[in-house]
Short mmCIF file of C-alpha atoms and ligand atoms in Angstrom, two decimals:
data_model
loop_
_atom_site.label_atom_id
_atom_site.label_comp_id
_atom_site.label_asym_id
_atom_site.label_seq_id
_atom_site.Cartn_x
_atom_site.Cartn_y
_atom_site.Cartn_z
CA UNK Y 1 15.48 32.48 -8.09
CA UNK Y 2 16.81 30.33 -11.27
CA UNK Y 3 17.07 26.63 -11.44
CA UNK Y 4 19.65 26.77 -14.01
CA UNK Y 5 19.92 22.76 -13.99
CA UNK Y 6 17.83 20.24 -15.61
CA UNK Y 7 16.74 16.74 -13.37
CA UNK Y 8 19.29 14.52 -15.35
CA UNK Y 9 17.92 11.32 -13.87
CA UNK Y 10 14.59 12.14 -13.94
CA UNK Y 11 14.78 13.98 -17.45
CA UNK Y 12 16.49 9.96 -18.55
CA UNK Y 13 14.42 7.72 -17.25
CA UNK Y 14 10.99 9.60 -17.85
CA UNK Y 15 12.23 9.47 -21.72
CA UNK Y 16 12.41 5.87 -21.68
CA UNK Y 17 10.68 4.09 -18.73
CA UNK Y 18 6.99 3.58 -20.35
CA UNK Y 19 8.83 2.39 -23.85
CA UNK Y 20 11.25 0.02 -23.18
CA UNK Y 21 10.54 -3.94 -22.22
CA UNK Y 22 13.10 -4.90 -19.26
CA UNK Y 23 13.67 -1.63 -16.54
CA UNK Y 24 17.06 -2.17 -14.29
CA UNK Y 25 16.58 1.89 -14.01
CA UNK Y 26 13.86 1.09 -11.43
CA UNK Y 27 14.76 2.49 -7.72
CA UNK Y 28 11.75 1.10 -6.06
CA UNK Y 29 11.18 -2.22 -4.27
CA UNK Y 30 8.88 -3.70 -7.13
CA UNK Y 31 5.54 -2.13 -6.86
CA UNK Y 32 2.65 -3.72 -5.29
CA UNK Y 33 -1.16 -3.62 -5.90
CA UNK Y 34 -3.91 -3.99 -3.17
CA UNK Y 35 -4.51 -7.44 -4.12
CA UNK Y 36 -0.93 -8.48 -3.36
CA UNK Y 37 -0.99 -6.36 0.11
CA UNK Y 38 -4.57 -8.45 0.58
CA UNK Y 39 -2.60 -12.11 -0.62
CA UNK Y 40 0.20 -11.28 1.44
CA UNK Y 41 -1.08 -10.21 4.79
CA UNK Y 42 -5.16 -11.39 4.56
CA UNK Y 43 -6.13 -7.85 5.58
CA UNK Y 44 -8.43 -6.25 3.20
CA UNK Y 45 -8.78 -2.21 1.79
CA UNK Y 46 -11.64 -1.12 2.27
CA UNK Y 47 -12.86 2.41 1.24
CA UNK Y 48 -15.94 4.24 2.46
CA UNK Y 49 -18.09 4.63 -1.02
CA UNK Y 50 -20.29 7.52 0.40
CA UNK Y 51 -17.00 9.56 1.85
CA UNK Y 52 -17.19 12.93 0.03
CA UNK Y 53 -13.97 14.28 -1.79
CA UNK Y 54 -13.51 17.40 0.26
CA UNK Y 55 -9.88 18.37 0.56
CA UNK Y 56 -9.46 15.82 3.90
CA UNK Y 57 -7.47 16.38 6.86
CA UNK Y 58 -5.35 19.32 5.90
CA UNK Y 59 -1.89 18.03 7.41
CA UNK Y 60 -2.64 14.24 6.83
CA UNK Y 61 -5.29 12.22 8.92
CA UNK Y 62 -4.17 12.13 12.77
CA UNK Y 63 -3.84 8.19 11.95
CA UNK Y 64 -1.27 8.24 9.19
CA UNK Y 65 0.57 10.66 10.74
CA UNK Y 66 1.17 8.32 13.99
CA UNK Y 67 1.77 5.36 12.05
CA UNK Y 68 4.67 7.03 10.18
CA UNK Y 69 5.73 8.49 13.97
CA UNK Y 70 5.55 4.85 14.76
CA UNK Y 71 8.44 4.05 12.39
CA UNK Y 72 11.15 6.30 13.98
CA UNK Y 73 9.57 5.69 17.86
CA UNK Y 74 12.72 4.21 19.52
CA UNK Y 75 13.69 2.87 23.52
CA UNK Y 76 14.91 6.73 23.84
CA UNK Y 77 12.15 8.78 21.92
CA UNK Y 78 8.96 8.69 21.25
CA UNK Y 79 7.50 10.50 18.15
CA UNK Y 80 3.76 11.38 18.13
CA UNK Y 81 1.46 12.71 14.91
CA UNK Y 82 2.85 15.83 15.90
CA UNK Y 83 6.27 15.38 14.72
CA UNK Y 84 5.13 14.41 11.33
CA UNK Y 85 4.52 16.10 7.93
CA UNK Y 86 2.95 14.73 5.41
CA UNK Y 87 4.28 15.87 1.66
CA UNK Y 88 3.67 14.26 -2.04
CA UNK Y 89 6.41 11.83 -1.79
CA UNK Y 90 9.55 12.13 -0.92
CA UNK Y 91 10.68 14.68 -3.37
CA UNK Y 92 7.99 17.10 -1.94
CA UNK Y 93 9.44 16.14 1.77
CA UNK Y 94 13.12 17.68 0.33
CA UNK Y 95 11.47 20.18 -1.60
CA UNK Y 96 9.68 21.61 1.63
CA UNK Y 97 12.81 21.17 4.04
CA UNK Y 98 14.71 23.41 1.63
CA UNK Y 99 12.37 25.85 0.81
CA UNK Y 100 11.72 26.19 4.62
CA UNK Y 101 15.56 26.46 5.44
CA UNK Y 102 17.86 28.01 2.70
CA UNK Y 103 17.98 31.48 1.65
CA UNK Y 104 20.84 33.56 0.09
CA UNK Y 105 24.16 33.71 2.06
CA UNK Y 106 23.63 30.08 3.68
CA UNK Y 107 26.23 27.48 3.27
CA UNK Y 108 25.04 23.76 2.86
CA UNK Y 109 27.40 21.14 2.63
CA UNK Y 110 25.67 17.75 1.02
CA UNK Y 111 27.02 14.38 -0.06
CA UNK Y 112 28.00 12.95 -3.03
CA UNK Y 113 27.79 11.12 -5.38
CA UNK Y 114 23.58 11.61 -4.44
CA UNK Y 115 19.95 12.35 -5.78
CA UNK Y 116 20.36 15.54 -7.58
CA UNK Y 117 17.71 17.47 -6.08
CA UNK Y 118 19.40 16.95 -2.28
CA UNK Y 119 21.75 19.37 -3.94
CA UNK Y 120 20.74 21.61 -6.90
CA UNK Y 121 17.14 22.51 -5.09
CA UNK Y 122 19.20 24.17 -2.15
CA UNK Y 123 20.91 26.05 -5.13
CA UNK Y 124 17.68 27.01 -6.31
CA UNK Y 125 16.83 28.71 -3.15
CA UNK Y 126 20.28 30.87 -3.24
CA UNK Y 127 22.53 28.62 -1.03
CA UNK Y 128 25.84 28.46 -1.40
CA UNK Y 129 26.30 24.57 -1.59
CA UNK Y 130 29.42 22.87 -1.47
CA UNK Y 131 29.59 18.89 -2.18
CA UNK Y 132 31.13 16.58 0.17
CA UNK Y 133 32.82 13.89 -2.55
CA UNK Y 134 32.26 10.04 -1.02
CA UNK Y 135 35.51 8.21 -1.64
CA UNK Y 136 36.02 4.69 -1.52
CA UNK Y 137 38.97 4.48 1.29
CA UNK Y 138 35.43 5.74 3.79
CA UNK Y 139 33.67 3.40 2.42
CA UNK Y 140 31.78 5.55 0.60
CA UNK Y 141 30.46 7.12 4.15
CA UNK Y 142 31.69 10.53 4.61
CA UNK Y 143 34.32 11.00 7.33
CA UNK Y 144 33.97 13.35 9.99
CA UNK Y 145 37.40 15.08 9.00
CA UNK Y 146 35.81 15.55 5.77
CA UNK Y 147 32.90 17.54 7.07
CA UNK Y 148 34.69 19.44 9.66
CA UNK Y 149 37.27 21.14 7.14
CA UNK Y 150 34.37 22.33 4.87
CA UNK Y 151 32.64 23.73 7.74
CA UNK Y 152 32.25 27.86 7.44
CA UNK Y 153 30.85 30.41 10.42
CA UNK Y 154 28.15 30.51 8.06
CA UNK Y 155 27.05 26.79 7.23
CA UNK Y 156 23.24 26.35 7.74
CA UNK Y 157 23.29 22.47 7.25
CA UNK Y 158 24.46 19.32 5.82
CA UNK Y 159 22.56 16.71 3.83
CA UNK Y 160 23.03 13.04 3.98
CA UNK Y 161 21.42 10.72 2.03
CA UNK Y 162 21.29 7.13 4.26
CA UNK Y 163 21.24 4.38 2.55
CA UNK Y 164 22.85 6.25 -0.57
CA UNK Y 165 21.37 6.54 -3.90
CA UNK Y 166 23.34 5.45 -6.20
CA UNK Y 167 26.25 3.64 -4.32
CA UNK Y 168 23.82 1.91 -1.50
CA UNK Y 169 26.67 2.92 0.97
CA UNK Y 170 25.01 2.51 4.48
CA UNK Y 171 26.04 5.63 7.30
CA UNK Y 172 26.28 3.23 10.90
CA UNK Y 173 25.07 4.81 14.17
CA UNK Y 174 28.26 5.31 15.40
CA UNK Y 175 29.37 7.56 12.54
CA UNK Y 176 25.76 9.11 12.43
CA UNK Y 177 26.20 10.05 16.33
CA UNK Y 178 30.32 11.51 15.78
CA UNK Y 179 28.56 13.77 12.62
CA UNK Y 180 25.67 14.99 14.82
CA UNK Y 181 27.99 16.21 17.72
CA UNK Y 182 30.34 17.99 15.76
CA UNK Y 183 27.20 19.40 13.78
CA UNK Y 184 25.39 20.59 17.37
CA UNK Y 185 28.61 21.88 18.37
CA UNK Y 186 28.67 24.55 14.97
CA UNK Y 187 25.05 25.13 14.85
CA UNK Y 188 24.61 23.17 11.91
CA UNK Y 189 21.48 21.44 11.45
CA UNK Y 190 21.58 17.51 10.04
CA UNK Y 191 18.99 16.90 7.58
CA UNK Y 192 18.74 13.63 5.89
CA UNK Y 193 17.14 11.88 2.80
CA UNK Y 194 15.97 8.35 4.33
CA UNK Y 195 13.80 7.28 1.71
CA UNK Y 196 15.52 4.18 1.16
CA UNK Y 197 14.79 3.31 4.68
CA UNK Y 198 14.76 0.76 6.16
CA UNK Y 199 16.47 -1.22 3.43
CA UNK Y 200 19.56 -2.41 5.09
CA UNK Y 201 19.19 -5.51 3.93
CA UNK Y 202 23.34 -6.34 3.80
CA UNK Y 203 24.34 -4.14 6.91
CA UNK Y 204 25.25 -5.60 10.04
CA UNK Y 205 22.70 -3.34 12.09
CA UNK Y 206 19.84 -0.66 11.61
CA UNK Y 207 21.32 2.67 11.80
CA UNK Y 208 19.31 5.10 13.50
CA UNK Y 209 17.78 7.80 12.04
CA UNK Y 210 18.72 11.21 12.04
CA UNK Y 211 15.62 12.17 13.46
CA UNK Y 212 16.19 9.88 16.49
CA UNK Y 213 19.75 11.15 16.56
CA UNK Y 214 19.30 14.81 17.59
CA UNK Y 215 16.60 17.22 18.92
CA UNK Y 216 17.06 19.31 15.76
CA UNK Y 217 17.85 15.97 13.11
CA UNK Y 218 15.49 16.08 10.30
CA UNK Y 219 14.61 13.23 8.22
CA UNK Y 220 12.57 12.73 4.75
CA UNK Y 221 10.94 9.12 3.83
CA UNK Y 222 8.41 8.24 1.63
CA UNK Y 223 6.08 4.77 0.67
CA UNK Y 224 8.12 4.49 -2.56
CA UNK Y 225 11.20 2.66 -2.15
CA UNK Y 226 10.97 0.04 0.59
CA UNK Y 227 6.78 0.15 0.79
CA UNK Y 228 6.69 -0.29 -2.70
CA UNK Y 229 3.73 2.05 -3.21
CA UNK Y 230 5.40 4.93 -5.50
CA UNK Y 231 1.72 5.59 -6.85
CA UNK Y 232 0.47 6.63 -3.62
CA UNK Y 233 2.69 9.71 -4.05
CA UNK Y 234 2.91 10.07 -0.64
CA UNK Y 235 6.12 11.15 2.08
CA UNK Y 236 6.89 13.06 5.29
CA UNK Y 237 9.08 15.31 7.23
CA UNK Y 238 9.70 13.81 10.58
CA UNK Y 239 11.68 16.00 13.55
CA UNK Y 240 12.19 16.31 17.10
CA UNK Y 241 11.97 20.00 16.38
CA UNK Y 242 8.13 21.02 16.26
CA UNK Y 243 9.49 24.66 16.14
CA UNK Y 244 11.11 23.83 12.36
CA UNK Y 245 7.84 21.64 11.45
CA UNK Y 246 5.97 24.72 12.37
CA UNK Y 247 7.61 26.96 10.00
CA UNK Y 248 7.54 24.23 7.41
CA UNK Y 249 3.87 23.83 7.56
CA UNK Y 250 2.89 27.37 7.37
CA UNK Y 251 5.15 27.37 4.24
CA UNK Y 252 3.11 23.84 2.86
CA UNK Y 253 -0.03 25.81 2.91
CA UNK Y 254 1.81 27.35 -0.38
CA UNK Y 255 2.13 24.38 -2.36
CA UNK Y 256 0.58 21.67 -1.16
CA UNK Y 257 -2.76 22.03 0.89
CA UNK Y 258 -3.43 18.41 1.64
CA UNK Y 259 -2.69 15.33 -0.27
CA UNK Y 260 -5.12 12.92 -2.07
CA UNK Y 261 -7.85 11.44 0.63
CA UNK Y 262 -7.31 8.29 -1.03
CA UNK Y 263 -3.68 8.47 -1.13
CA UNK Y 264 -3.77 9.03 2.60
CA UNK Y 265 -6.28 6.11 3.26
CA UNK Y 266 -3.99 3.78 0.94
CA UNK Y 267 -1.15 4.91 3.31
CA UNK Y 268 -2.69 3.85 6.18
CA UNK Y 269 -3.44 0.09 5.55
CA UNK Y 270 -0.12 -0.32 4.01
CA UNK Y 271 1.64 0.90 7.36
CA UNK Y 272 -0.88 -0.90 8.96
CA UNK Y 273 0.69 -4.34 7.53
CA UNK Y 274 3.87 -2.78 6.76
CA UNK Y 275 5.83 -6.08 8.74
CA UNK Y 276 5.39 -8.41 6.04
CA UNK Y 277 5.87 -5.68 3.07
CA UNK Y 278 8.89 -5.03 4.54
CA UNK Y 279 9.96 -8.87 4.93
CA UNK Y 280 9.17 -9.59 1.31
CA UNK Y 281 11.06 -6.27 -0.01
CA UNK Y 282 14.29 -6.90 1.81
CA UNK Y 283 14.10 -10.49 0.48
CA UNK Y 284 13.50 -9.53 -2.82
CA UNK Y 285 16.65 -7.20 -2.36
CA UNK Y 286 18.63 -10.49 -1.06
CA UNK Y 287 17.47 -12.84 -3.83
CA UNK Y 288 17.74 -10.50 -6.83
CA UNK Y 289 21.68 -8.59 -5.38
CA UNK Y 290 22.52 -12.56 -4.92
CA UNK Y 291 21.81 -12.82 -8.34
CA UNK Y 292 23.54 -9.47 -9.38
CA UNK Y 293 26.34 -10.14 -7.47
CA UNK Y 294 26.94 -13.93 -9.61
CA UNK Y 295 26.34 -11.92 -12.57
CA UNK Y 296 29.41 -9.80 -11.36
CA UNK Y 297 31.39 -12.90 -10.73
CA UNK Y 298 31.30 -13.70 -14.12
CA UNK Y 299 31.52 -11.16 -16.21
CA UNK Y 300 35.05 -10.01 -16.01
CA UNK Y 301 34.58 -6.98 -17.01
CA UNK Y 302 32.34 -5.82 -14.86
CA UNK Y 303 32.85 -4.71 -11.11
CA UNK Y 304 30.48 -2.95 -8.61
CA UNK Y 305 31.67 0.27 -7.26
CA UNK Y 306 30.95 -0.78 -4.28
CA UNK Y 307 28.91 -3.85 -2.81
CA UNK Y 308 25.72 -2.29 -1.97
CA UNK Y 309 24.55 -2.94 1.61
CA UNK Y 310 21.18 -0.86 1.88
CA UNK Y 311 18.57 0.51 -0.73
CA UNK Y 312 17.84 -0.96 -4.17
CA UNK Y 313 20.56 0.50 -6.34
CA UNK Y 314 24.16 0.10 -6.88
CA UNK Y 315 26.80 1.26 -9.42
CA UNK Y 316 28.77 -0.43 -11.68
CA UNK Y 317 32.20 0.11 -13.79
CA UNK Y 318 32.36 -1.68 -17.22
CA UNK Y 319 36.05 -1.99 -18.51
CA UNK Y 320 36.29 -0.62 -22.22
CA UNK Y 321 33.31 1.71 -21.99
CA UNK Y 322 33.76 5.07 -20.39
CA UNK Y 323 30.98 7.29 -21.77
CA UNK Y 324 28.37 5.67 -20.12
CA UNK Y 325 25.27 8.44 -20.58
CA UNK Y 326 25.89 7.20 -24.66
CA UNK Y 327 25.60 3.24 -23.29
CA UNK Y 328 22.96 4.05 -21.41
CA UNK Y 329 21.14 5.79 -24.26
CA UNK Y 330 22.16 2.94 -26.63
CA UNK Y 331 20.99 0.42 -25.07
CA UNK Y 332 17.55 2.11 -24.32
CA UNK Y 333 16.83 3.10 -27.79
CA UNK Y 334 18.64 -0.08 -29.62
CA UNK Y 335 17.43 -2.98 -27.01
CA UNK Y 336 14.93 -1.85 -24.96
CA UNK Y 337 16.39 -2.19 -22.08
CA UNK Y 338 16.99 0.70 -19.06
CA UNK Y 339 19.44 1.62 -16.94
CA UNK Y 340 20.95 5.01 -15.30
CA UNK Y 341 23.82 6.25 -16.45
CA UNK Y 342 26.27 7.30 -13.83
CA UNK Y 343 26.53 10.65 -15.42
CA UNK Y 344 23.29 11.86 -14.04
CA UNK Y 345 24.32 10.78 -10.24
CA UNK Y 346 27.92 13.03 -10.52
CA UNK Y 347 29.67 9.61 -11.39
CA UNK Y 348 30.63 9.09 -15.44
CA UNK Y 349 32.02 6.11 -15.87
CA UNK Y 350 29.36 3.92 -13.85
CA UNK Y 351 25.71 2.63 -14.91
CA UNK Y 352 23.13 2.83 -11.83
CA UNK Y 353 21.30 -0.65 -11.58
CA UNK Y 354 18.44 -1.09 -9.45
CA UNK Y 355 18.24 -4.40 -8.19
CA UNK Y 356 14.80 -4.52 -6.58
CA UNK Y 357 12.30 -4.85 -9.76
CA UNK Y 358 10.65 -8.33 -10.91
CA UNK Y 359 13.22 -11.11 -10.77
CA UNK Y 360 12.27 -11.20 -14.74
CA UNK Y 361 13.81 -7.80 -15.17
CA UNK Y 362 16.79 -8.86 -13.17
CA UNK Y 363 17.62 -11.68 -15.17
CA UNK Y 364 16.69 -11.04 -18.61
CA UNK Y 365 17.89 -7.30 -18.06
CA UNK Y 366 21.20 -8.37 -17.18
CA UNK Y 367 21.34 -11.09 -19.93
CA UNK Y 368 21.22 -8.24 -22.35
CA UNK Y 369 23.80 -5.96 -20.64
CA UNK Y 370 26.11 -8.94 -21.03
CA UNK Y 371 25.54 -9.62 -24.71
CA UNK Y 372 25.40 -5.72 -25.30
CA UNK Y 373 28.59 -5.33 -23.33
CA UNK Y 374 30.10 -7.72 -26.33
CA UNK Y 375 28.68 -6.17 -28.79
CA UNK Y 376 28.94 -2.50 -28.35
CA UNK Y 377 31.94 -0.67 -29.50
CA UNK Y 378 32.62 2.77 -28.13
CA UNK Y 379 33.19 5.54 -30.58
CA UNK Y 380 37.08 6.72 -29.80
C1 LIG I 1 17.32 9.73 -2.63
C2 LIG I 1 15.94 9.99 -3.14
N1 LIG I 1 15.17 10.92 -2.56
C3 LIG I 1 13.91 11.17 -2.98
C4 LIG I 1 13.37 10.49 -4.06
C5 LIG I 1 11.96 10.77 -4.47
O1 LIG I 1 11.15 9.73 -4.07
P1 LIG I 1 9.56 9.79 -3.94
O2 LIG I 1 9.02 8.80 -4.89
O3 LIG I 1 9.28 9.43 -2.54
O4 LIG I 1 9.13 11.18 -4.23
C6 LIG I 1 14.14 9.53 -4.72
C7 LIG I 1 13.62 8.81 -5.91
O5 LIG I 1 14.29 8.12 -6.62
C8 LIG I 1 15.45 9.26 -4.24
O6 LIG I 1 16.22 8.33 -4.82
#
């Protein structure tokens, strides 16, 4: 088993994210302390001071579990504690899913443009993975005539990423539902990377998820993104399918034991007043892509990709500057000021900006990239 990649975005922004003074790189809804949860909803953390650190409730606290079950509990299903798994973060939700599933001689078909990991860690684990390319006339959704002609007698899954990191592209229920059917019909199972969820902030309705979807639908999420709590370090597995969560916690015992007590317990209250989080996040998405979106207006030389309509992130095309990993890196190390460059997400050419950071970063960040866009000259 050789990883034979390196975690371009992750490798990027970990260089630069502590050093530099205005962060557009930033994927998460701008993260919040327990005194803003406390200003914001009245409804204090409180922590029991003689508690003893003992490794806590092995698979998550019966309570955290049922408030993230809570979150995909729909008219048609109802999810209990016992369709959950709790990981560290969303990255350890994928991580497990894969390591559960994949194996030499499986086929995987995943999206792209996406999170590297959704595709390189099913590598790691001997798949044979083959990358379903987004394209613009779908709306940057896949079609199901896409996924059916890269089907094989021996495809295991396919991995969706709803809403999409980097584009923001949101996959509707209808599409979701067509996808599912032809997937049940080939034995292929439909796992998807919701961690963005439930940012739809610019999409007509909520899609539902893919957990809610299908018996055998598995879905990742996470407090990072749309909580705003990335420090918590805390995600889940959710599915229908307790035979596949059973499996996947027998292989947890291998790498993760139980998370942090406190992370757990931090969970809990911010579930527990997750309605106005969630309000102020997806407004903070509205006033700060409003903002973005003037900025685009103006600058005519700029143009998003595509108009993001869920998540925090978008990409953009600059005309006159093509290498955009050496922009990217320019403008880290010669005005402090981050972005992703669309190299790392399988798209050169583009510059990932997250939108969802302090409305200071917004602005002064994208003051910069307009004088910088002037300024720099790309080597020929
Ligand atoms: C699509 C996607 N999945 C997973 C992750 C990992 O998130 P977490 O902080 O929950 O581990 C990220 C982080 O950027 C992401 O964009």
């Amino acid at each position: 088993m050789v990883l034979e990649e390196g975690f371009g975005v992750e490798e990027f922004t970990h260089k630069y994210e502590t050093k530099v003074d205005y962060n557009l790189a930033e994927a998460c809804c701008y993260s919040l302390s327990l005194n803003d949860v406390y200003k914001l909803t009245g409804e204090k953390f409180e922590i029991n001071n003689d508690s003893r650190f003992t490794y806590g409730a092995i698979d998550g606290t019966d309570n955290l579990r049922g408030l993230v079950a809570d979150l995909y509990s729909d008219e048609k299903v109802k999810f209990t504690k016992d369709n959950v798994l709790i990981t560290n973060g969303g990255i350890g939700a994928n991580f497990l899913v894969y390591y559960t599933l994949f194996g030499k001689g499986d086929h995987v078909i995943c999206v792209s443009p996406t999170y590297q990991q959704l595709f390189s860690v099913p590598k790691m684990f001997g798949a044979d993975v083959e990358l379903l390319r987004l394209q613009k006339e779908n709306g940057f959704v896949p079609s199901v005539e896409q996924f059916k002609k890269l089907i094989k007698p021996n495809t295991k899954a396919f991995i969706l990423n709803n809403p999409n990191n980097p584009i923001g592209s949101v996959m509707e229920t209808d599409l979701l539902e067509e996808i599912t059917k032809v997937a049940q019909e080939h034995g292929i199972t439909i796992i998807s990377d919701e961690v963005y969820r439930p940012l739809f902030h610019s999409s007509d309705r909520v899609p539902k998820s893919v957990a809610q979807l299908s018996f055998d639908g598995i879905s990742t999420g996470s407090m990072s993104k749309a909580f705003a709590f990335a420090g918590v370090r805390l995600g889940w597995i959710v599915s229908q399918n307790t035979d596949f969560l059973k499996a996947a916690r027998s292989k947890r015992h291998y790498n993760i034991i139980s998370i942090s007590m406190i992370d757990d317990q931090i969970s809990q209250y911010v579930l527990q007043n997750k309605k106005k989080i969630l309000q102020k996040n997806k407004q903070l998405c509205l006033k700060n892509l409003d903002y973005l979106s003037q900025w685009v207006k103006i600058n005519e030389k700029v143009e998003f990709l595509d108009f993001p309509k869920g998540g925090s992130v978008c990409l953009i095309k600059i005309d006159g500057i093509s290498d955009t990993q050496k922009f990217a890196t320019w403008l880290a190390e010669n005005k402090s000021f981050l972005v992703v460059p669309g190299e790392t997400f399988q798209c050169p050419g583009t510059l990932r900006l997250g939108y969802a950071n302090s409305e200071d970063d917004v602005a002064k960040g994208l003051e910069i990239l307009s004088k910088s866009i002037d300024e720099y000259k790309e080597e020929k």
